[in-house]
């Protein structure tokens, strides 16, 4: 918390000590603080410049504005919840939140902040990230080769979840964190990121069949974003984001550039706003830092 010294007080201090107090350092351009957050990891783009970000440790949801550069607590989550990856369904005013080690997922109304649904996916998993398709929301489990699907009807009604067992490389769980980030390609194919292997897989949501996206190496990959034929892969402990051009059939990808920022401190997930990425700093590699924030960087 910063303390502001009024001008009159500064004059008194100068008279007593001969020195003028240093002004409090402003936030760097494009850095949005999440006030009093105890952790952070997920972010989702809402309507216009609105974003939602989660407090990783207590599940609270922040609502902010990338243009105003502000954020405040929007949802005071019930005890026992956490917030990892998230995605907003702006058409139906829904926010889907992955519940990490609880094995759960939560759905909130983005107009009122009220609970819409809670899902108990598994007792032995880590629900990490979520993406939207035309039919509903898909969640990853970092401990198992399966996805969870929550259907959303045309009227915005949320249905019962289903489990999709995957075949191929995405279905092969190994040591450490497995599937992490997830995004939807323009043709409806799911793309999932494997943290331990540094690989990306294309997954058929109808069958669960998966295939490696060749030519792509993304060590420490966390959240991913797709727009058109471009994929952004957030690489947490490397403090960078790889921008990748995907083949039309998702069989391969080519590194197009690497985005860095002096303000990155273990970035985990990102949301796109036009040609800008809003990126969450989780501070995993910087335990001395207690301020959690969103950093804006050019997407290209």
Short mmCIF file of N, CA and C in Angstrom, two decimals, residues 38 55-60 76-84 97-106 108 115 118-120 126:
data_model
loop_
_atom_site.label_atom_id
_atom_site.label_comp_id
_atom_site.label_asym_id
_atom_site.label_seq_id
_atom_site.Cartn_x
_atom_site.Cartn_y
_atom_site.Cartn_z
N UNK A 38 -4.39 -12.41 -3.16
CA UNK A 38 -3.43 -13.31 -2.51
C UNK A 38 -2.75 -14.23 -3.50
N UNK A 55 -8.44 -14.69 -8.18
CA UNK A 55 -7.52 -14.88 -7.07
C UNK A 55 -7.32 -16.38 -6.92
N UNK A 56 -6.13 -16.83 -7.23
CA UNK A 56 -5.86 -18.27 -7.29
C UNK A 56 -6.13 -18.98 -5.97
N UNK A 57 -5.88 -18.32 -4.86
CA UNK A 57 -5.93 -19.01 -3.57
C UNK A 57 -7.29 -18.97 -2.89
N UNK A 58 -8.08 -17.93 -3.12
CA UNK A 58 -9.38 -17.90 -2.43
C UNK A 58 -10.57 -17.86 -3.39
N UNK A 59 -10.29 -17.90 -4.70
CA UNK A 59 -11.37 -18.01 -5.67
C UNK A 59 -12.10 -16.74 -6.01
N UNK A 60 -11.74 -15.62 -5.38
CA UNK A 60 -12.42 -14.36 -5.70
C UNK A 60 -12.19 -13.98 -7.16
N UNK A 76 -17.04 -12.22 -4.42
CA UNK A 76 -16.43 -12.74 -3.21
C UNK A 76 -16.82 -14.22 -3.12
N UNK A 77 -15.93 -15.09 -3.58
CA UNK A 77 -16.26 -16.50 -3.70
C UNK A 77 -16.44 -17.17 -2.35
N UNK A 78 -17.29 -18.18 -2.28
CA UNK A 78 -17.45 -18.94 -1.03
C UNK A 78 -16.14 -19.59 -0.60
N UNK A 79 -16.01 -19.84 0.68
CA UNK A 79 -14.81 -20.50 1.22
C UNK A 79 -14.59 -21.85 0.53
N UNK A 80 -13.32 -22.17 0.30
CA UNK A 80 -12.97 -23.46 -0.28
C UNK A 80 -12.79 -23.45 -1.78
N UNK A 81 -13.10 -22.32 -2.43
CA UNK A 81 -12.93 -22.25 -3.87
C UNK A 81 -11.57 -21.66 -4.23
N UNK A 82 -11.08 -22.03 -5.40
CA UNK A 82 -9.90 -21.41 -5.98
C UNK A 82 -10.27 -21.03 -7.41
N UNK A 83 -9.43 -20.23 -8.05
CA UNK A 83 -9.69 -19.81 -9.43
C UNK A 83 -8.42 -19.97 -10.24
N UNK A 84 -8.48 -20.83 -11.24
CA UNK A 84 -7.33 -21.03 -12.13
C UNK A 84 -7.72 -20.43 -13.50
N UNK A 97 -15.05 -20.99 -14.66
CA UNK A 97 -13.80 -20.92 -13.90
C UNK A 97 -13.35 -22.33 -13.52
N UNK A 98 -12.09 -22.65 -13.83
CA UNK A 98 -11.51 -23.94 -13.45
C UNK A 98 -11.08 -23.89 -11.99
N UNK A 99 -11.39 -24.96 -11.25
CA UNK A 99 -11.18 -24.98 -9.81
C UNK A 99 -9.93 -25.67 -9.33
N UNK A 100 -8.95 -25.92 -10.21
CA UNK A 100 -7.67 -26.46 -9.78
C UNK A 100 -7.79 -27.76 -9.02
N UNK A 101 -7.09 -27.84 -7.89
CA UNK A 101 -7.03 -29.07 -7.11
C UNK A 101 -8.31 -29.46 -6.41
N UNK A 102 -9.31 -28.60 -6.43
CA UNK A 102 -10.61 -29.00 -5.87
C UNK A 102 -11.30 -30.04 -6.75
N UNK A 103 -10.89 -30.13 -8.01
CA UNK A 103 -11.55 -31.02 -8.96
C UNK A 103 -12.86 -30.47 -9.47
N UNK A 104 -13.16 -29.22 -9.13
CA UNK A 104 -14.45 -28.61 -9.47
C UNK A 104 -14.31 -27.57 -10.56
N UNK A 105 -15.46 -27.09 -11.03
CA UNK A 105 -15.54 -25.92 -11.89
C UNK A 105 -16.75 -25.11 -11.46
N UNK A 106 -16.70 -23.80 -11.72
CA UNK A 106 -17.76 -22.90 -11.28
C UNK A 106 -18.23 -22.06 -12.46
N UNK A 108 -20.42 -18.48 -13.14
CA UNK A 108 -21.00 -17.29 -12.54
C UNK A 108 -21.74 -16.46 -13.59
N UNK A 115 -23.87 -17.21 -8.43
CA UNK A 115 -23.58 -18.57 -8.87
C UNK A 115 -24.64 -19.04 -9.86
N UNK A 118 -22.21 -25.30 -10.15
CA UNK A 118 -20.95 -25.86 -9.68
C UNK A 118 -20.88 -27.30 -10.13
N UNK A 119 -19.71 -27.71 -10.64
CA UNK A 119 -19.53 -29.07 -11.14
C UNK A 119 -18.41 -29.76 -10.39
N UNK A 120 -18.67 -30.96 -9.92
CA UNK A 120 -17.66 -31.80 -9.27
C UNK A 120 -17.18 -32.79 -10.32
N UNK A 126 -6.63 -32.00 -11.37
CA UNK A 126 -6.36 -30.57 -11.26
C UNK A 126 -7.00 -29.92 -12.47
#
